[in-house]
C-alpha cells in the first residue's frame, strides 16, 4: 500500500463511527484532571474482562450515573450499590468480584495518590513502563487493563505517545496499515492516536468484541 493510500485508509478509520475512543463512548470528557482520569481507570478495569466492550461501557456509565465518579464516592458506596450499578449496565458475569475490586482500587488510589492519578504520572517521572507497572498494582488491573488506560491517556499525556500495543498492531495488520508503532504514529497527529488505536482494537477482534485479555 502506498503512503497516499495508507493515509487515506487512516482517514477512513477516523471518519468511521468505530474511531470513537472508549472514554468518549462512556461519556468521559478526558482531560488532565483527577475525576476523568479516575473514570478512565474504572473503564479500563471493566473493559479488561472477557466481556463485550458495549457492556463494559454501559456498566461504567451506570456506575457514574449512580454517583461513583470519584475514588472517594466509589469507596463510600456499599458493595451492594456497586453490584447493582454493574448489573444495571449488564455486567453480571463478573459483578460481585468486580464490585469488591473497585472498592479496593478506590482505596488504593486514595491512599497512594490522594485520589489524583496525576501523582502516579509524577511518580513515574514520565516513564511509560513505570506507569504500566503502577497501574497493574491496582486490584483487578492486569496488563490488558494497563494497556487500555495508557492508549486512551496518550492523547493528554504526550510522553506516552505512541502507545500502540500488540492488540492495536494486530488491527493494523488486518486493515493493511503499518504494524510498526513509529510508522503508524507518523500517519496522524498525536491527539488522534487514541481514536486510531480504538478503531484498530475493534478491527483486531471484530466489531462485536473489543475486550482486551
Short mmCIF file of C-alpha atoms in Angstrom, two decimals:
data_model
loop_
_atom_site.label_atom_id
_atom_site.label_comp_id
_atom_site.label_asym_id
_atom_site.label_seq_id
_atom_site.Cartn_x
_atom_site.Cartn_y
_atom_site.Cartn_z
CA UNK A 1 0.00 0.00 0.00
CA UNK A 2 1.41 3.41 -0.97
CA UNK A 3 1.78 6.17 1.61
CA UNK A 4 -1.08 8.06 -0.01
CA UNK A 5 -3.32 5.00 0.18
CA UNK A 6 -2.22 4.32 3.75
CA UNK A 7 -3.01 7.87 4.82
CA UNK A 8 -6.40 7.65 3.09
CA UNK A 9 -7.15 4.41 4.94
CA UNK A 10 -6.37 6.04 8.29
CA UNK A 11 -8.66 8.95 7.44
CA UNK A 12 -11.41 6.46 6.63
CA UNK A 13 -10.96 4.89 10.05
CA UNK A 14 -11.16 8.27 11.77
CA UNK A 15 -14.31 9.21 9.89
CA UNK A 16 -15.97 5.90 10.74
CA UNK A 17 -18.05 5.56 13.91
CA UNK A 18 -15.63 2.94 15.20
CA UNK A 19 -12.97 5.60 15.75
CA UNK A 20 -14.60 6.93 18.90
CA UNK A 21 -12.45 6.23 21.91
CA UNK A 22 -13.85 4.07 24.68
CA UNK A 23 -13.73 7.07 27.01
CA UNK A 24 -15.92 9.00 24.58
CA UNK A 25 -18.35 6.09 24.38
CA UNK A 26 -18.64 6.08 28.17
CA UNK A 27 -19.28 9.83 28.28
CA UNK A 28 -15.89 10.64 29.82
CA UNK A 29 -14.56 14.03 28.79
CA UNK A 30 -10.97 13.04 29.15
CA UNK A 31 -8.62 15.75 30.34
CA UNK A 32 -5.69 16.03 32.73
CA UNK A 33 -7.76 16.38 35.91
CA UNK A 34 -8.46 13.87 38.69
CA UNK A 35 -12.08 12.91 38.02
CA UNK A 36 -11.91 11.93 34.33
CA UNK A 37 -8.60 10.15 34.89
CA UNK A 38 -10.17 8.07 37.64
CA UNK A 39 -13.18 7.35 35.45
CA UNK A 40 -10.82 6.15 32.73
CA UNK A 41 -9.23 3.79 35.26
CA UNK A 42 -12.65 2.35 36.10
CA UNK A 43 -13.48 1.97 32.41
CA UNK A 44 -10.14 0.26 31.69
CA UNK A 45 -10.83 -2.11 34.58
CA UNK A 46 -14.23 -3.06 33.17
CA UNK A 47 -13.00 -3.37 29.58
CA UNK A 48 -10.19 -5.71 30.55
CA UNK A 49 -12.59 -8.55 31.38
CA UNK A 50 -13.64 -11.06 28.74
CA UNK A 51 -16.91 -9.31 28.07
CA UNK A 52 -18.42 -7.26 25.27
CA UNK A 53 -16.99 -3.74 25.14
CA UNK A 54 -20.50 -2.29 24.87
CA UNK A 55 -21.40 -4.00 28.15
CA UNK A 56 -18.31 -2.65 29.89
CA UNK A 57 -19.07 0.86 28.63
CA UNK A 58 -22.69 0.60 29.79
CA UNK A 59 -21.55 -0.61 33.22
CA UNK A 60 -19.14 2.31 33.55
CA UNK A 61 -21.92 4.73 32.65
CA UNK A 62 -24.21 3.11 35.23
CA UNK A 63 -21.56 3.44 37.96
CA UNK A 64 -21.01 7.10 37.13
CA UNK A 65 -24.75 7.83 36.94
CA UNK A 66 -25.09 6.25 40.39
CA UNK A 67 -22.64 8.86 41.69
CA UNK A 68 -19.46 6.76 41.73
CA UNK A 69 -17.44 9.24 39.69
CA UNK A 70 -14.53 9.69 42.10
CA UNK A 71 -12.49 7.25 44.17
CA UNK A 72 -13.99 8.70 47.35
CA UNK A 73 -17.55 8.16 46.15
CA UNK A 74 -16.65 4.68 44.91
CA UNK A 75 -15.16 3.78 48.29
CA UNK A 76 -18.12 5.23 50.18
CA UNK A 77 -20.63 3.27 48.10
CA UNK A 78 -21.66 -0.07 49.55
CA UNK A 79 -20.64 -3.29 47.89
CA UNK A 80 -24.29 -3.90 47.01
CA UNK A 81 -24.62 -0.46 45.42
CA UNK A 82 -21.65 -1.27 43.20
CA UNK A 83 -23.10 -4.68 42.32
CA UNK A 84 -26.46 -3.10 41.48
CA UNK A 85 -24.91 -0.48 39.21
CA UNK A 86 -22.82 -3.08 37.42
CA UNK A 87 -25.91 -5.22 36.96
CA UNK A 88 -27.85 -2.28 35.58
CA UNK A 89 -25.17 -1.97 32.91
CA UNK A 90 -25.46 -5.68 32.13
CA UNK A 91 -22.09 -6.52 33.72
CA UNK A 92 -23.42 -9.56 35.57
CA UNK A 93 -20.90 -12.28 34.90
CA UNK A 94 -18.19 -10.58 36.96
CA UNK A 95 -20.30 -8.20 39.06
CA UNK A 96 -19.57 -9.47 42.58
CA UNK A 97 -15.81 -9.83 42.15
CA UNK A 98 -15.58 -6.54 40.27
CA UNK A 99 -17.60 -4.70 42.92
CA UNK A 100 -15.07 -5.83 45.51
CA UNK A 101 -12.10 -4.90 43.33
CA UNK A 102 -13.49 -1.44 42.54
CA UNK A 103 -13.74 -0.70 46.26
CA UNK A 104 -10.18 -1.89 46.85
CA UNK A 105 -8.96 0.03 43.82
CA UNK A 106 -10.57 3.26 45.02
CA UNK A 107 -8.96 2.79 48.43
CA UNK A 108 -5.53 2.37 46.86
CA UNK A 109 -5.95 5.42 44.61
CA UNK A 110 -6.88 7.50 47.65
CA UNK A 111 -4.14 6.19 49.91
CA UNK A 112 -1.29 6.18 47.41
CA UNK A 113 -2.18 9.12 45.17
CA UNK A 114 -4.58 11.22 47.21
CA UNK A 115 -7.28 10.43 44.67
CA UNK A 116 -5.30 12.01 41.85
CA UNK A 117 -3.73 9.76 39.20
CA UNK A 118 -1.58 12.64 38.01
CA UNK A 119 0.56 11.78 41.03
CA UNK A 120 1.07 8.31 39.57
CA UNK A 121 2.37 10.00 36.44
CA UNK A 122 4.66 12.24 38.51
CA UNK A 123 5.98 9.27 40.49
CA UNK A 124 6.82 7.53 37.22
CA UNK A 125 8.79 10.60 36.01
CA UNK A 126 7.23 10.23 32.58
CA UNK A 127 8.39 6.64 32.17
CA UNK A 128 5.76 4.61 30.32
CA UNK A 129 6.80 1.23 31.68
CA UNK A 130 6.80 2.57 35.24
CA UNK A 131 3.23 3.80 34.74
CA UNK A 132 2.23 0.46 33.28
CA UNK A 133 3.64 -1.30 36.33
CA UNK A 134 1.92 1.13 38.71
CA UNK A 135 -1.42 0.54 37.02
CA UNK A 136 -1.02 -3.22 37.43
CA UNK A 137 -0.69 -2.75 41.18
CA UNK A 138 -4.37 -1.76 41.19
CA UNK A 139 -6.73 -4.59 42.20
CA UNK A 140 -8.25 -6.05 39.03
CA UNK A 141 -5.93 -4.26 36.61
CA UNK A 142 -3.62 -6.54 34.67
CA UNK A 143 -1.56 -6.00 31.51
CA UNK A 144 -4.68 -5.64 29.35
CA UNK A 145 -6.25 -3.04 31.63
CA UNK A 146 -3.00 -1.08 31.81
CA UNK A 147 -2.76 -1.09 28.02
CA UNK A 148 -6.31 0.20 27.69
CA UNK A 149 -5.69 3.04 30.14
CA UNK A 150 -2.40 4.10 28.54
CA UNK A 151 -3.53 4.02 24.93
CA UNK A 152 -6.52 6.22 25.84
CA UNK A 153 -4.42 8.53 28.05
CA UNK A 154 -1.74 9.16 25.42
CA UNK A 155 -3.85 11.96 24.00
CA UNK A 156 -3.40 14.00 27.17
CA UNK A 157 -0.08 12.62 28.45
CA UNK A 158 2.22 13.19 25.45
CA UNK A 159 5.15 11.22 26.85
CA UNK A 160 3.11 8.03 26.36
CA UNK A 161 2.74 8.50 22.61
CA UNK A 162 2.87 6.47 20.56
CA UNK A 163 1.27 3.86 22.83
CA UNK A 164 0.23 1.24 20.31
CA UNK A 165 0.22 -2.17 21.93
CA UNK A 166 0.01 -5.62 20.35
CA UNK A 167 -3.78 -5.53 20.06
CA UNK A 168 -3.59 -2.25 18.13
CA UNK A 169 -0.85 -3.55 15.85
CA UNK A 170 -2.86 -6.69 15.11
CA UNK A 171 -5.69 -4.45 13.97
CA UNK A 172 -3.23 -2.53 11.82
CA UNK A 173 -2.15 -5.76 10.12
CA UNK A 174 -5.76 -6.74 9.49
CA UNK A 175 -6.52 -3.41 7.85
CA UNK A 176 -3.35 -3.23 5.79
CA UNK A 177 -1.73 -0.47 7.83
CA UNK A 178 1.86 -0.46 9.12
CA UNK A 179 2.26 -2.81 12.08
CA UNK A 180 5.10 -0.69 13.44
CA UNK A 181 4.25 1.84 16.19
CA UNK A 182 6.51 4.60 14.88
CA UNK A 183 5.38 4.23 11.26
CA UNK A 184 1.74 4.09 12.29
CA UNK A 185 2.05 7.12 14.54
CA UNK A 186 3.52 9.19 11.72
CA UNK A 187 0.24 8.94 9.83
CA UNK A 188 -1.82 11.06 12.25
CA UNK A 189 -1.39 13.95 14.68
CA UNK A 190 -0.66 12.83 18.25
CA UNK A 191 -4.06 13.86 19.55
CA UNK A 192 -5.72 11.46 17.12
CA UNK A 193 -3.72 8.43 18.24
CA UNK A 194 -6.28 7.30 20.87
CA UNK A 195 -9.04 7.29 18.25
CA UNK A 196 -6.91 5.37 15.76
CA UNK A 197 -5.92 2.92 18.48
CA UNK A 198 -9.55 2.34 19.43
CA UNK A 199 -10.55 1.73 15.82
CA UNK A 200 -7.72 -0.74 15.32
CA UNK A 201 -8.51 -2.62 18.53
CA UNK A 202 -12.03 -3.10 17.21
CA UNK A 203 -10.58 -4.28 13.92
CA UNK A 204 -8.37 -6.79 15.73
CA UNK A 205 -11.27 -8.61 17.37
CA UNK A 206 -14.25 -7.67 15.23
CA UNK A 207 -16.91 -5.07 15.89
CA UNK A 208 -18.82 -7.32 18.27
CA UNK A 209 -16.00 -7.70 20.79
CA UNK A 210 -13.28 -5.22 21.73
CA UNK A 211 -12.26 -6.50 25.09
CA UNK A 212 -8.55 -6.92 25.74
CA UNK A 213 -7.41 -10.01 27.50
#
